[in-house]
Amino acid sequence: MKRALITGITGQDGSYLTELLISKGYQVHGIIRRSSTFNTGRIDHLYQDPHETDQRLVLHYGDLTDSSRLVTLIEKIRPDEVYHLAAQSHVRVSFDEPEYTGNTTGVGTTRLLEAIRMVGVDTRYYQASSSEMFGATPPPQDEDTPFYPRSPYGAAKVYGYWMARNYREAHGLFAVNGILFNHESPRRGETFVTRKIARAAARIAAGVEENVYLGNLDAVRDWGYAEEYVEGMWRMLQADQATDYVLATGTATTVREFTQYCFDRVGLDWEKHVRFDETYLRPTEVDALIGDASKAQTELGWKAQTMPEQLAHLMTDAERHSLGI
Ligand code: NAP
Ligand code: GDD
């Protein structure tokens, strides 16, 4: 049985990736943070009692800021594949907590790579790189597009990208950067814009709320469906050679259009319910991200299936379902 280690297993992508890897016959090990409240809601349906035999999901406490723990975990698990998904992943928050974001999202990557090198385990490594690294460089963006990060988060991800590249080139590690454009789902964190809008549309339609406060409606994003993107991550680690790939839909949608898709779905006029709040603006914005995933299609046979309008509908439907309507 192949063993995979996932950092960030409690996040959106970690939960879908765990389902995928278990379905492929892997034993999945995940690192979770100690928290005073439960943070395993996205993977609770996969939880197994540790006393069961044939365990397919094993959880370990750990943190990206604790290098000795990362070493002991790599030594103990000796994974065949490592999916490094953990990060302080919120761009707006990274302006408030730039040092913490650098420590976890940036240096946390080095701690994990160094743990792999020090233990000397033969493994394949996936780095969760981001389209946010392209920042101010205009679209379309692909694997050869120069980076111009516009946030502490983007800068930390650029550092992580180059560390993964360096461990590939300097130490021969099978290290892959998946440069993923925004991908969403009903499991998305509630403060990311798609989930916030889908949730608001459903709640306003149900009479629970009246309005939603948003920031920049003009930003353009390339929104795909997270469940499809974790399949791309897995395919990257099954390739013959380690290289970097963009995953994206190749489509452009503004925040305004996404809002309209969600509100249309519940039969409401979005303009009557959306209010502006400057709190949600960023000191420097990424105006437009539109990816070109041709390399992933040619080399991995991966292509996004769910387009933004369909995604908005499925997310809004999921919110209505959770409200019992
Ligand atoms: P997410 O839902 O925010 O999940 C982040 C995960 O990282 C959570 O499991 C979180 O644990 C964990 N984490 C945070 N700080 C940690 C620390 N100090 N030590 C250990 N674990 C820590 O993110 P996601 O959307 O699944 O994204 C997965 C990865 O892909 C992230 O690296 C993100 O930056 C990157 N990415 C995401 C997108 C996207 O559109 N979703 C696009 C490109 C790249 P808790 O549950 O305890 O908070
Ligand atoms: N979060 C949020 N909340 N964003 C808003 C709001 C709001 O109320 N109003 C407008 N926006 C705009 C933001 O200014 C941004 O241009 C866009 O909506 C998307 O914001 P987010 O959903 O927070 O995502 P992001 O694009 O900043 O970052 C996500 O995608 C990156 C990949 O490009 C995150 O998942 C990152 O971790 C990921 O790397």
Coordinates of C-alpha atoms and ligand atoms in Angstrom, one line a residue:
M1 CA 0.0 0.0 0.0
K2 CA 1.4 3.4 -1.0
R3 CA 1.7 6.0 1.8
A4 CA 1.0 9.6 1.3
L5 CA 1.6 12.5 3.7
I6 CA -0.7 15.5 3.4
T7 CA 0.0 18.8 5.2
G8 CA -3.1 21.0 5.3
I9 CA -5.3 17.9 5.4
T10 CA -8.1 19.7 7.2
G11 CA -8.4 22.4 4.4
Q12 CA -10.5 22.4 1.3
D13 CA -8.0 20.7 -1.0
G14 CA -6.7 18.4 1.7
S15 CA -10.1 16.9 2.2
Y16 CA -10.8 16.2 -1.5
L17 CA -7.2 14.9 -1.9
T18 CA -7.7 12.5 1.0
E19 CA -10.9 11.1 -0.5
L20 CA -9.1 10.7 -3.9
L21 CA -6.0 8.9 -2.5
I22 CA -8.0 6.6 -0.3
S23 CA -10.1 5.6 -3.3
K24 CA -6.9 4.8 -5.1
G25 CA -5.8 2.5 -2.4
Y26 CA -3.3 4.7 -0.5
Q27 CA -2.8 4.9 3.3
V28 CA -3.1 8.6 3.9
H29 CA -1.3 10.4 6.8
G30 CA -2.3 13.9 7.6
I31 CA -0.8 16.6 9.8
I32 CA -3.3 18.5 11.9
R33 CA -2.8 21.5 14.2
R34 CA -3.8 21.3 17.9
S35 CA -6.7 23.5 18.4
S36 CA -9.0 24.3 21.3
T37 CA -12.0 23.6 19.0
F38 CA -12.3 20.8 16.5
N39 CA -10.8 21.7 13.1
T40 CA -11.4 18.4 11.3
G41 CA -15.0 19.1 10.0
R42 CA -14.0 18.6 6.4
I43 CA -12.5 15.1 7.0
D44 CA -14.7 13.8 9.8
H45 CA -16.6 11.6 7.4
L46 CA -13.3 9.8 6.7
Y47 CA -12.1 9.4 10.3
Q48 CA -11.3 5.9 11.5
D49 CA -10.9 4.8 15.1
P50 CA -7.1 4.4 15.6
H51 CA -7.8 0.9 17.1
E52 CA -9.1 -0.4 13.9
T53 CA -6.8 -2.6 11.8
D54 CA -6.2 -1.7 8.1
Q55 CA -6.2 2.0 8.8
R56 CA -6.5 4.1 5.7
L57 CA -6.4 7.5 7.4
V58 CA -3.9 8.3 10.2
L59 CA -3.8 11.8 11.7
H60 CA -0.8 13.3 13.5
Y61 CA -0.4 16.5 15.4
G62 CA 2.2 18.9 13.9
D63 CA 2.8 22.4 12.7
L64 CA 4.7 24.1 9.9
T65 CA 6.6 26.2 12.5
D66 CA 7.9 23.1 14.3
S67 CA 10.8 21.7 12.3
S68 CA 11.8 18.9 14.7
R69 CA 8.3 17.6 14.6
L70 CA 8.4 17.6 10.8
V71 CA 11.6 15.5 10.9
T72 CA 10.2 13.0 13.3
L73 CA 7.0 12.6 11.3
I74 CA 8.9 12.1 8.0
E75 CA 11.1 9.5 9.7
K76 CA 8.1 7.7 11.2
I77 CA 5.8 7.7 8.2
R78 CA 8.4 7.4 5.4
P79 CA 5.9 8.5 2.8
D80 CA 6.1 7.6 -0.9
E81 CA 4.4 10.9 -1.7
V82 CA 4.2 14.2 0.2
Y83 CA 1.5 16.8 -0.7
H84 CA 2.4 20.1 0.9
L85 CA -0.9 22.0 1.1
A86 CA -0.7 23.7 4.5
A87 CA -0.4 27.5 4.5
Q88 CA -1.9 30.7 5.8
S89 CA -3.8 30.9 2.6
H90 CA -5.8 34.1 2.9
V91 CA -4.4 36.9 0.8
R92 CA -6.2 39.8 2.6
V93 CA -5.2 38.4 6.0
S94 CA -1.5 38.2 4.8
F95 CA -1.4 42.0 4.8
D96 CA -2.3 42.0 8.5
E97 CA 0.0 39.1 9.4
P98 CA 2.9 39.3 6.9
E99 CA 5.5 37.9 9.3
Y100 CA 3.3 34.9 10.3
T101 CA 2.4 34.3 6.6
G102 CA 6.1 34.3 5.7
N103 CA 6.9 31.9 8.6
T104 CA 4.2 29.4 7.7
T105 CA 3.6 29.7 4.0
G106 CA 7.2 30.5 3.1
V107 CA 9.7 29.1 5.6
G108 CA 7.3 26.3 6.5
T109 CA 8.0 24.9 3.0
T110 CA 11.7 25.0 3.7
R111 CA 11.3 23.2 7.0
L112 CA 9.4 20.4 5.3
L113 CA 11.8 20.1 2.3
E114 CA 14.7 20.1 4.8
A115 CA 13.1 17.4 6.9
I116 CA 12.8 15.2 3.7
R117 CA 16.4 15.8 2.8
M118 CA 17.7 15.2 6.4
V119 CA 15.8 11.9 6.8
G120 CA 16.9 10.9 3.3
V121 CA 13.5 9.4 2.4
D122 CA 12.9 8.5 -1.2
T123 CA 9.7 10.4 -1.9
R124 CA 7.8 12.6 -4.4
Y125 CA 6.9 16.1 -3.3
Y126 CA 4.0 18.3 -4.4
Q127 CA 4.3 22.1 -3.7
A128 CA 1.0 24.0 -3.6
S129 CA 2.1 27.0 -5.6
S130 CA -0.4 29.7 -6.6
S131 CA -1.5 31.9 -9.5
E132 CA -1.2 34.7 -6.9
M133 CA 2.5 34.5 -7.7
F134 CA 1.8 36.1 -11.1
G135 CA 0.2 39.1 -9.4
A136 CA 0.6 42.1 -11.6
T137 CA 1.8 40.3 -14.7
P138 CA -1.1 40.4 -17.1
P139 CA -2.9 37.3 -18.4
P140 CA -2.9 34.8 -19.9
Q141 CA -0.4 33.2 -17.4
D142 CA 1.4 29.9 -17.9
E143 CA 4.4 28.1 -16.5
D144 CA 6.8 30.6 -18.2
T145 CA 5.1 33.8 -17.1
P146 CA 7.3 36.0 -14.8
F147 CA 6.1 36.4 -11.2
Y148 CA 5.2 39.7 -9.7
P149 CA 3.5 39.0 -6.4
R150 CA 1.2 41.7 -4.9
S151 CA 0.8 40.4 -1.4
P152 CA 2.8 39.0 1.5
Y153 CA 1.0 35.7 0.7
G154 CA 2.1 35.9 -3.0
A155 CA 5.7 36.7 -2.0
A156 CA 5.8 33.8 0.4
K157 CA 4.5 31.4 -2.3
V158 CA 7.2 32.7 -4.7
Y159 CA 9.8 31.8 -2.1
G160 CA 8.2 28.3 -1.6
Y161 CA 8.1 27.8 -5.4
W162 CA 11.9 28.5 -5.7
M163 CA 12.7 26.4 -2.7
A164 CA 10.9 23.4 -4.3
R165 CA 12.7 24.1 -7.6
N166 CA 16.0 24.3 -5.7
Y167 CA 15.6 21.0 -3.9
R168 CA 14.8 19.4 -7.3
E169 CA 17.9 20.9 -8.9
A170 CA 20.3 20.8 -6.0
H171 CA 19.3 17.5 -4.3
G172 CA 17.6 15.6 -7.0
L173 CA 14.2 15.5 -5.2
F174 CA 11.2 14.7 -7.3
A175 CA 9.6 18.0 -6.5
V176 CA 6.7 19.5 -8.5
N177 CA 5.1 22.9 -8.3
G178 CA 1.4 22.8 -9.1
I179 CA 0.6 26.5 -10.0
L180 CA -3.1 26.4 -9.3
F181 CA -5.5 29.1 -10.2
N182 CA -8.4 29.7 -7.8
H183 CA -10.5 26.6 -7.2
E184 CA -13.6 26.6 -5.1
S185 CA -16.2 24.2 -3.7
P186 CA -18.9 24.0 -1.1
R187 CA -16.0 23.2 1.3
R188 CA -14.2 26.5 0.6
G189 CA -13.5 28.6 3.7
E190 CA -16.4 31.0 4.3
T191 CA -14.3 34.2 4.0
F192 CA -13.1 33.5 0.4
V193 CA -15.2 35.5 -2.0
T194 CA -17.0 32.7 -3.9
R195 CA -18.2 30.9 -0.7
K196 CA -19.1 34.2 0.9
I197 CA -21.3 35.1 -2.0
A198 CA -22.9 31.7 -2.5
R199 CA -23.7 31.5 1.2
A200 CA -25.1 35.1 1.3
A201 CA -27.3 34.4 -1.8
A202 CA -28.8 31.4 -0.1
R203 CA -29.2 33.0 3.3
I204 CA -30.8 36.2 1.8
A205 CA -33.2 34.0 -0.2
A206 CA -34.1 32.2 2.9
G207 CA -34.7 35.4 4.8
V208 CA -31.9 34.8 7.3
E209 CA -30.0 37.9 6.1
E210 CA -30.7 41.0 4.0
N211 CA -27.3 42.1 2.6
V212 CA -23.8 41.1 2.0
Y213 CA -20.8 43.4 2.2
L214 CA -18.1 43.0 -0.5
G215 CA -15.0 44.8 -1.7
N216 CA -13.6 45.0 -5.3
L217 CA -16.2 43.7 -7.7
D218 CA -14.0 44.3 -10.8
A219 CA -11.3 41.7 -10.0
V220 CA -11.1 38.9 -12.6
R221 CA -10.4 35.4 -11.5
D222 CA -10.2 32.0 -13.2
W223 CA -12.4 29.9 -10.9
G224 CA -12.5 26.1 -11.2
Y225 CA -13.8 23.2 -9.1
A226 CA -11.5 22.0 -6.3
E227 CA -12.4 18.3 -6.6
E228 CA -11.0 18.3 -10.2
Y229 CA -7.8 20.1 -9.2
V230 CA -6.7 17.5 -6.6
E231 CA -6.8 14.9 -9.4
G232 CA -4.3 17.1 -11.3
M233 CA -2.1 17.2 -8.2
W234 CA -2.0 13.4 -8.1
R235 CA -1.3 13.2 -11.8
M236 CA 1.7 15.5 -11.4
L237 CA 3.3 13.1 -9.0
Q238 CA 2.7 10.1 -11.3
A239 CA 4.6 11.7 -14.2
D240 CA 7.9 10.4 -15.5
Q241 CA 9.7 13.6 -14.7
A242 CA 9.4 16.3 -12.1
T243 CA 8.3 19.6 -13.7
D244 CA 5.9 22.4 -12.9
Y245 CA 2.3 22.7 -14.2
V246 CA -0.5 25.3 -14.3
L247 CA -4.1 24.1 -13.5
A248 CA -6.8 26.5 -14.6
T249 CA -10.1 26.7 -16.6
G250 CA -8.8 29.4 -19.0
T251 CA -11.9 31.5 -18.4
A252 CA -12.3 35.0 -17.0
T253 CA -15.0 36.0 -14.6
T254 CA -15.4 39.1 -12.5
V255 CA -16.5 39.1 -8.9
R256 CA -19.5 41.0 -10.1
E257 CA -20.4 38.3 -12.6
F258 CA -19.9 35.5 -10.0
T259 CA -22.2 37.4 -7.7
Q260 CA -24.9 37.6 -10.4
Y261 CA -24.6 33.9 -11.1
C262 CA -25.3 33.1 -7.4
F263 CA -28.1 35.5 -7.0
D264 CA -29.8 34.6 -10.3
R265 CA -29.7 31.0 -9.1
V266 CA -32.0 31.9 -6.1
G267 CA -34.1 34.3 -8.2
L268 CA -32.8 37.6 -6.6
D269 CA -31.5 40.8 -8.1
W270 CA -27.9 41.0 -6.7
E271 CA -27.8 44.8 -6.9
K272 CA -30.5 45.1 -4.3
H273 CA -28.4 43.1 -1.7
V274 CA -24.7 43.8 -2.3
R275 CA -23.2 46.7 -0.2
F276 CA -19.6 48.0 -0.5
D277 CA -17.2 47.8 2.5
E278 CA -13.6 49.0 2.0
T279 CA -12.4 46.6 4.7
Y280 CA -12.4 44.0 2.0
L281 CA -10.1 45.9 -0.4
R282 CA -6.4 45.0 -0.5
P283 CA -3.6 47.6 -0.3
T284 CA -2.4 46.1 -3.6
E285 CA -4.9 44.1 -5.7
V286 CA -4.3 41.4 -8.3
D287 CA -6.5 42.6 -11.1
A288 CA -6.7 39.6 -13.4
L289 CA -5.7 36.0 -13.3
I290 CA -6.5 33.8 -16.3
G291 CA -4.5 30.6 -16.7
D292 CA -3.3 28.6 -19.7
A293 CA -3.3 24.9 -18.6
S294 CA -2.2 23.5 -22.0
K295 CA 0.9 21.8 -20.6
A296 CA -1.2 19.9 -18.0
Q297 CA -3.6 18.9 -20.8
T298 CA -0.9 17.7 -23.1
E299 CA 1.4 15.9 -20.6
L300 CA -1.1 14.8 -17.9
G301 CA -4.4 14.6 -19.8
W302 CA -5.9 17.0 -17.2
K303 CA -8.6 19.4 -18.2
A304 CA -11.0 21.4 -16.1
Q305 CA -14.6 20.4 -16.6
T306 CA -16.6 22.7 -14.4
M307 CA -16.8 26.3 -15.6
P308 CA -17.5 29.3 -13.3
E309 CA -21.2 29.7 -13.8
Q310 CA -21.8 26.0 -13.2
L311 CA -19.5 26.3 -10.1
A312 CA -21.5 29.2 -8.8
H313 CA -24.7 27.2 -9.2
L314 CA -23.4 24.1 -7.5
M315 CA -22.0 26.2 -4.6
T316 CA -25.3 28.1 -4.2
D317 CA -27.3 24.9 -4.3
A318 CA -25.1 23.4 -1.6
E319 CA -25.7 26.4 0.6
R320 CA -29.5 26.1 0.1
H321 CA -29.3 22.4 0.8
S322 CA -27.5 23.1 4.1
L323 CA -30.3 25.5 5.1
G324 CA -32.8 22.8 4.3
I325 CA -34.3 24.7 1.3
Ligands
NAP1 P1 -7.2 26.1 3.2 O1 -8.6 25.6 3.1 O2 -7.0 27.5 3.8 O3 -6.4 25.1 4.1 C1 -5.1 25.4 4.6 C2 -4.6 24.2 5.5 O4 -3.4 24.6 6.0 C3 -5.5 23.9 6.7 O5 -5.6 22.5 6.8 C4 -4.8 24.6 7.8 O6 -5.1 24.0 9.1 C5 -3.4 24.3 7.4 N1 -2.4 25.1 8.1 C6 -2.4 26.5 8.2 N2 -1.4 26.9 8.9 C7 -0.7 25.8 9.4 C8 0.4 25.6 10.2 N3 1.1 26.6 10.7 N4 0.8 24.3 10.4 C9 0.1 23.3 9.9 N5 -1.0 23.4 9.1 C10 -1.4 24.7 8.9 O7 -6.4 26.1 1.8 P2 -6.8 25.3 0.4 O8 -7.8 26.2 -0.3 O9 -7.2 23.9 0.7 O10 -5.5 25.4 -0.3 C11 -4.5 24.4 -0.2 C12 -3.1 25.0 -0.5 O11 -3.1 25.4 -1.9 C13 -2.7 26.2 0.2 O12 -1.3 26.2 0.4 C14 -3.1 27.4 -0.6 O13 -2.3 28.5 -0.3 C15 -2.8 26.8 -2.0 N6 -3.6 27.3 -3.1 C16 -4.9 27.4 -3.0 C17 -5.7 27.8 -4.1 C18 -7.2 27.9 -4.0 O14 -7.8 28.5 -4.9 N7 -7.8 27.2 -3.1 C19 -5.0 28.2 -5.3 C20 -3.7 28.1 -5.3 C21 -2.9 27.7 -4.3 P3 -6.4 24.4 10.0 O15 -7.6 23.7 9.4 O16 -6.0 24.0 11.3 O17 -6.5 25.9 9.8
GDD2 N1 -12.2 37.4 0.3 C1 -12.9 38.4 -0.3 N2 -13.9 39.0 0.4 N3 -12.5 38.8 -1.5 C2 -13.3 39.8 -2.1 C3 -14.3 40.4 -1.4 C4 -14.7 40.0 -0.1 O1 -15.6 40.4 0.6 N4 -14.9 41.4 -2.2 C5 -14.2 41.3 -3.4 N5 -13.2 40.4 -3.3 C6 -12.2 40.1 -4.3 C7 -10.7 40.2 -3.8 O2 -10.3 41.5 -3.7 C8 -10.0 39.3 -4.9 O3 -9.7 40.2 -6.0 C9 -11.1 38.3 -5.3 O4 -12.3 38.8 -4.7 C10 -10.8 36.9 -4.8 O5 -10.6 37.0 -3.4 P1 -10.4 35.6 -2.6 O6 -11.6 34.7 -2.8 O7 -10.1 36.0 -1.2 O8 -9.2 34.8 -3.3 P2 -7.8 35.3 -3.8 O9 -7.8 35.3 -5.3 O10 -7.3 36.5 -3.1 O11 -6.9 34.1 -3.3 C11 -7.3 32.7 -3.4 O12 -6.7 32.3 -4.7 C12 -5.3 32.2 -4.8 C13 -5.0 31.7 -6.2 O13 -4.9 32.7 -7.1 C14 -6.7 32.0 -2.2 O14 -7.3 30.7 -2.3 C15 -5.2 31.8 -2.3 O15 -4.8 30.9 -1.3 C16 -4.8 31.3 -3.7 O16 -3.4 31.1 -3.8

